[in-house]
Tab-separated table of C-alpha atoms in Angstrom:
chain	number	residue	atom	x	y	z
A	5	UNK	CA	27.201	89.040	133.410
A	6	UNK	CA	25.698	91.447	130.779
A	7	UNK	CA	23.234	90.471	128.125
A	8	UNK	CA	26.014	90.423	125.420
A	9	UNK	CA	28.297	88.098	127.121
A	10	UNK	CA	25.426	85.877	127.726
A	11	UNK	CA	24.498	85.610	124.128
A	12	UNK	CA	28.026	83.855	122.770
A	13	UNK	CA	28.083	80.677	121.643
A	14	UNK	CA	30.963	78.137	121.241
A	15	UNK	CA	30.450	75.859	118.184
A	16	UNK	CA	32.332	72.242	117.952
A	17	UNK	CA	33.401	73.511	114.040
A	18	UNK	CA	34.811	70.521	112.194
A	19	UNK	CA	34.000	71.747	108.484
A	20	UNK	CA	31.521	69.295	108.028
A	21	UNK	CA	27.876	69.186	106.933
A	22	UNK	CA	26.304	69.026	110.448
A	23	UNK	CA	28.423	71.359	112.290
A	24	UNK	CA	28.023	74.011	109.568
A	25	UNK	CA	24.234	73.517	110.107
A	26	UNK	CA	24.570	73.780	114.004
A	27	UNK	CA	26.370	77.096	113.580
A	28	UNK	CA	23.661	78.293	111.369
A	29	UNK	CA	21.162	77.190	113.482
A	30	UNK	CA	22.798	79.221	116.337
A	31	UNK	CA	22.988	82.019	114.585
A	32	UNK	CA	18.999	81.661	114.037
A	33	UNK	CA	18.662	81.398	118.318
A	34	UNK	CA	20.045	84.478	118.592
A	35	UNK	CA	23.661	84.162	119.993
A	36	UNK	CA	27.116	85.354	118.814
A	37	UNK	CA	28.970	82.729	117.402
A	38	UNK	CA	32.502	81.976	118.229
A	39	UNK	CA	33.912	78.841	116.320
A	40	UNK	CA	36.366	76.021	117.817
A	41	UNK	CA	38.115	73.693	115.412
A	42	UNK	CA	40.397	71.218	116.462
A	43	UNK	CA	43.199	70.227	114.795
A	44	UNK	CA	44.135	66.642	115.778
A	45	UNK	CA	46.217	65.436	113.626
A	46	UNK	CA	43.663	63.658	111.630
A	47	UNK	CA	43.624	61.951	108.338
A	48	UNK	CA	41.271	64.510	106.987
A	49	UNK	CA	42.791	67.381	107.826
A	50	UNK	CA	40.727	69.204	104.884
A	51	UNK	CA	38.475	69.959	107.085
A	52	UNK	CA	40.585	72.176	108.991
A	53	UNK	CA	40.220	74.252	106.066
A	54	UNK	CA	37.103	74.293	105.295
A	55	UNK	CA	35.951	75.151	108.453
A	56	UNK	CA	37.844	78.529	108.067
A	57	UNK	CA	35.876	79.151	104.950
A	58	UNK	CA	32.515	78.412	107.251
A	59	UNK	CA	33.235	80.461	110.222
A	60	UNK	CA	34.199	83.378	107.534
A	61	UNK	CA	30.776	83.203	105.409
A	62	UNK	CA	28.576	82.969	108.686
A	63	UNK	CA	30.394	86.098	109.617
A	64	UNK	CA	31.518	84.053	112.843
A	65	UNK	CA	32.928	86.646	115.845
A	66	UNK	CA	35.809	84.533	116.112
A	67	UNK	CA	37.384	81.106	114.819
A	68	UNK	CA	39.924	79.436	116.656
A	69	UNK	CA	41.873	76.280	115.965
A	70	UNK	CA	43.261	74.123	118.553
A	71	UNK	CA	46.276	71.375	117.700
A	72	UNK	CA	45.385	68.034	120.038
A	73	UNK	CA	47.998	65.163	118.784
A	74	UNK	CA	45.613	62.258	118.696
A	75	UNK	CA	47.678	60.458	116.484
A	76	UNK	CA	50.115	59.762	119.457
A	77	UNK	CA	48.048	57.777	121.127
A	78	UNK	CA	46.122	56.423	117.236
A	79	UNK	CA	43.794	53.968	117.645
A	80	UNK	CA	41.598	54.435	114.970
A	81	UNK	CA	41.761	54.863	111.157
A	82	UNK	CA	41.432	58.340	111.154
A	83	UNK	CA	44.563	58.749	113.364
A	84	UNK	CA	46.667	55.932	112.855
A	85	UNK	CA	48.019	53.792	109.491
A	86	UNK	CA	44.832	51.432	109.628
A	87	UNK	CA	42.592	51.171	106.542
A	88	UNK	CA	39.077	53.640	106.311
A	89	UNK	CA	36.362	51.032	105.446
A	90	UNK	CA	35.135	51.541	102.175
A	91	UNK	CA	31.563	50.343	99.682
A	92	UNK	CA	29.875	49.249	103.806
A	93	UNK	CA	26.166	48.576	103.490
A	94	UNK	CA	23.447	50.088	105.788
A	95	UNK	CA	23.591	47.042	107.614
A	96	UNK	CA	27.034	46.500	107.950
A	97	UNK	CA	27.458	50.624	109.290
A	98	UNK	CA	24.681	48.973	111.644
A	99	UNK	CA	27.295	46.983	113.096
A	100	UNK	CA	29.186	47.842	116.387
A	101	UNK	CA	31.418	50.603	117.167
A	102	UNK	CA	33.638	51.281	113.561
A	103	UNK	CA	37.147	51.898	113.210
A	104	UNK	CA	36.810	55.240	112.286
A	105	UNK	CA	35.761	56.166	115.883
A	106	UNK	CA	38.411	57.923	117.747
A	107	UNK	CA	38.683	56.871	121.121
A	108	UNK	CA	37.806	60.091	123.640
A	109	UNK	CA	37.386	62.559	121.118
A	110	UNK	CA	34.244	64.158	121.471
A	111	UNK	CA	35.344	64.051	125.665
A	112	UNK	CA	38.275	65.734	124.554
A	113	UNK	CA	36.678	68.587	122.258
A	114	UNK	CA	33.828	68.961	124.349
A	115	UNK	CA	36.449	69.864	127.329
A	116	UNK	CA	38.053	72.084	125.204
A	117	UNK	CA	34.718	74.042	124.184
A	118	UNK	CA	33.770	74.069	127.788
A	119	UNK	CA	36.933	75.552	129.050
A	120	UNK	CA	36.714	78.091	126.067
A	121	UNK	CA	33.160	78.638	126.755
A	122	UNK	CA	34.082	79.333	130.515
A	123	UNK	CA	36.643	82.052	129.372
A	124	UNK	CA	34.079	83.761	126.832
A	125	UNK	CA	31.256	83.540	129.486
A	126	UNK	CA	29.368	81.483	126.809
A	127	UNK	CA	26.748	79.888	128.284
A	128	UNK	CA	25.863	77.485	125.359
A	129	UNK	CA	27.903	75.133	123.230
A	130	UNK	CA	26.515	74.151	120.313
A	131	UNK	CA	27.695	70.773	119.221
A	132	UNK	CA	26.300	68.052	116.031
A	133	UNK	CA	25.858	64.863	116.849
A	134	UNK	CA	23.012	63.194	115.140
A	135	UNK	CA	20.990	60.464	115.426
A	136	UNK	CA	23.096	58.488	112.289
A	137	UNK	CA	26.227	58.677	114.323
A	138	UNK	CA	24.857	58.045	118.038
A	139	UNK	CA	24.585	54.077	117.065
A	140	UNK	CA	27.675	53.694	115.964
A	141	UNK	CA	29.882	55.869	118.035
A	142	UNK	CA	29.083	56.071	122.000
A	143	UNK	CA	30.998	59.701	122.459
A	144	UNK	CA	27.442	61.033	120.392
A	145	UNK	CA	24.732	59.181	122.358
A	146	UNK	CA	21.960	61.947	124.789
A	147	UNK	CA	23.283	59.376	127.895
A	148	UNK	CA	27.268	60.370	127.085
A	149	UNK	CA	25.943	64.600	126.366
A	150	UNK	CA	23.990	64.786	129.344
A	151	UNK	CA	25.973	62.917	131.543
A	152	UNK	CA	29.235	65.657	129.790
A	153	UNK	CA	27.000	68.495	131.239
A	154	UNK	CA	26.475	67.151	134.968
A	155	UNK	CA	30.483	67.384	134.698
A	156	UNK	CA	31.225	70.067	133.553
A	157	UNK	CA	28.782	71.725	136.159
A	158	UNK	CA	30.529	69.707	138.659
A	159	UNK	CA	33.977	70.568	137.551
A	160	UNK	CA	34.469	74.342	136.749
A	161	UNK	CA	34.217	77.794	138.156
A	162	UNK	CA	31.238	78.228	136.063
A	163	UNK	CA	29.548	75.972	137.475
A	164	UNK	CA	30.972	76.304	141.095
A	165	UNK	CA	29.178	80.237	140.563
A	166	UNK	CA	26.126	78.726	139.156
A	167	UNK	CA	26.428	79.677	135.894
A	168	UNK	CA	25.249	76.437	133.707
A	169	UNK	CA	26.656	75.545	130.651
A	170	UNK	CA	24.393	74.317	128.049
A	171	UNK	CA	25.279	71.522	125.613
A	172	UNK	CA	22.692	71.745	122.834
A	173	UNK	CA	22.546	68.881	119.834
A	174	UNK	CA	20.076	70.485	117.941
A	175	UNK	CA	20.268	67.318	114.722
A	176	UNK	CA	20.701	64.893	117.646
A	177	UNK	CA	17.221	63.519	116.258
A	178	UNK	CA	17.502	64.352	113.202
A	179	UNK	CA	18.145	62.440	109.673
A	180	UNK	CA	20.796	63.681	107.589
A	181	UNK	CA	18.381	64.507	105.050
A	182	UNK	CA	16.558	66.261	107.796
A	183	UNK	CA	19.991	67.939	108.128
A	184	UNK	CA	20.257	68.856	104.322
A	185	UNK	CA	16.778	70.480	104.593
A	186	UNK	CA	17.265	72.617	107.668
A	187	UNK	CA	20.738	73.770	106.373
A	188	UNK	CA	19.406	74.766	103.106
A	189	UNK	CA	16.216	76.745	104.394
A	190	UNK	CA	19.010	78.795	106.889
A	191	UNK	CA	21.131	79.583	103.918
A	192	UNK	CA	24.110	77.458	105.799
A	193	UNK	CA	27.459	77.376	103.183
A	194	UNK	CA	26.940	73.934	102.756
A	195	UNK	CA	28.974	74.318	99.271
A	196	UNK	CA	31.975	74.604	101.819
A	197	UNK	CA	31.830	71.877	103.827
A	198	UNK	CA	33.561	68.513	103.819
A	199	UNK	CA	32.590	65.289	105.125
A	200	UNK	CA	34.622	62.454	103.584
A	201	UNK	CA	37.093	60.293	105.870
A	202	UNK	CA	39.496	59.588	103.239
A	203	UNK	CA	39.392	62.511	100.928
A	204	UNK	CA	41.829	62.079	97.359
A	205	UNK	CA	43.670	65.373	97.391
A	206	UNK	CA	41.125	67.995	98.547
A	207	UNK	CA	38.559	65.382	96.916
A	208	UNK	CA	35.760	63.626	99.014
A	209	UNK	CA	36.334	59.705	98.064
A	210	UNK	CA	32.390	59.049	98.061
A	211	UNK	CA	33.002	55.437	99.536
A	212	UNK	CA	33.835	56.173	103.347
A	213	UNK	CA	30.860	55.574	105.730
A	214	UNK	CA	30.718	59.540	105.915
A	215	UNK	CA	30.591	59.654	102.107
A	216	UNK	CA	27.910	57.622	101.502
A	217	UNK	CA	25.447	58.898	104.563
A	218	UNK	CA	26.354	62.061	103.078
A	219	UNK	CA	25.554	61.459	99.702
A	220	UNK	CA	22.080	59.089	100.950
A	221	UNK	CA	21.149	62.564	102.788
A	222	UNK	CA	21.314	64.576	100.211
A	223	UNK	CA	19.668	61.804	97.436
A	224	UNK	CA	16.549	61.544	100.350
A	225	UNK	CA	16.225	65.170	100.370
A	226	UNK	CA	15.858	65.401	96.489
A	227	UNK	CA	18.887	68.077	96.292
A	228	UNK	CA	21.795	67.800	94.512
A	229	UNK	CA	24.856	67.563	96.612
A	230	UNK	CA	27.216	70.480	95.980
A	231	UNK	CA	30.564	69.050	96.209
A	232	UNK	CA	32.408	66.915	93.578
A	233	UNK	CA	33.707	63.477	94.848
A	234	UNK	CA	36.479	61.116	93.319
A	235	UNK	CA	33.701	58.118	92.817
A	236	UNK	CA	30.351	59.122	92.282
């Protein structure tokens, strides 16, 4: 493998804050960035969108987008006709696994980015799960990533010809102010992103959990967040 090839860099792109960050921060390791959205069919498909608009103003190498129908099998409110909690305290986002986690999707993108990265002969994948998220849903938690790595080692040619591949959660510790900070001082398009569960129109709602960690991260940080939202 030649020092190019080794250099990509698949990025889990969603259009949101932290995976627009993630890319950025990849770009500041060094590597050639090749973007993978997945389109699954989700209530927010905004995103989709947006994340287009990312992987163009980071001057990506490539973005692709992936359809997954996860609304077939639904179970959550961001795939299926249930209600996206709105107005939830701190305390009650503290509270067990929410509805608005979709069951196996983070298994099922980081498959996806695996199998891309083994075509690409990326070596790294480049992925956003943070410590706000990690309580809540257990597809973001260090145990689920590292165990995803032993895996995919175990499971692909890649890996069968030693060739590792890397899953790297550089805001896994990280607060989302934290998040707001780094983004800003690597001149991330954070103006593009979108983060809200249950947007109005092309609107973020600014009620969802997402909203209001969002909106927390940015008031901790002392910045003003860029994008409008239908309830501020």
């Amino acid at each position: 493998m030649n020092e190019h090839t080794r250099q990509r860099a698949v990025i889990l792109a969603s259009g949101g804050l932290d995976s627009t960050v993630v890319a950025a921060v990849a770009q500041r390791d060094g590597y050639e960035i090749y973007l993978l959205t997945l389109a699954y069919r989700q209530r927010h498909a905004i995103e989709i969108e947006r994340a287009a608009q990312v992987a163009s103003a980071l001057g990506a190498r490539q973005h692709r987008v992936i359809e997954v129908d996860l609304r077939a099998i639904g179970g959550s409110a961001l795939t299926d006709d249930l209600p996206v909690p709105k107005k939830r305290t701190e305390q009650d986002r503290g509270q067990g696994i929410p509805i608005t986690y979709v069951p196996g999707r983070n298994l099922i993108f980081l498959s996806l980015a695996a199998a891309h990265a083994e075509v690409l002969g990326a070596s790294v994948i480049y992925f956003g799960a943070n410590v706000v998220d990690y309580s809540g849903y257990p597809d973001c938690r260090p145990e689920f990533l590292r165990a995803f790595e032993t895996v995919v080692q175990a499971g692909t040619k890649a890996g069968a010809e030693g060739r590792r591949i890397e899953v790297r959660t550089p805001l896994l510790s990280l607060t989302k102010a934290d998040i707001v900070r780094l983004g800003l001082t690597l001149n991330a398009p954070i103006h593009l992103t979108h983060s809200c569960y249950d947007p109005v129109g092309a609107v973020a709602c600014g009620l969802c959990d997402s909203c209001l960690i969002r909106k927390q991260g940015f008031a901790d940080a002392g910045v003003e967040d860029p994008i409008p939202y239908a309830v501020s």
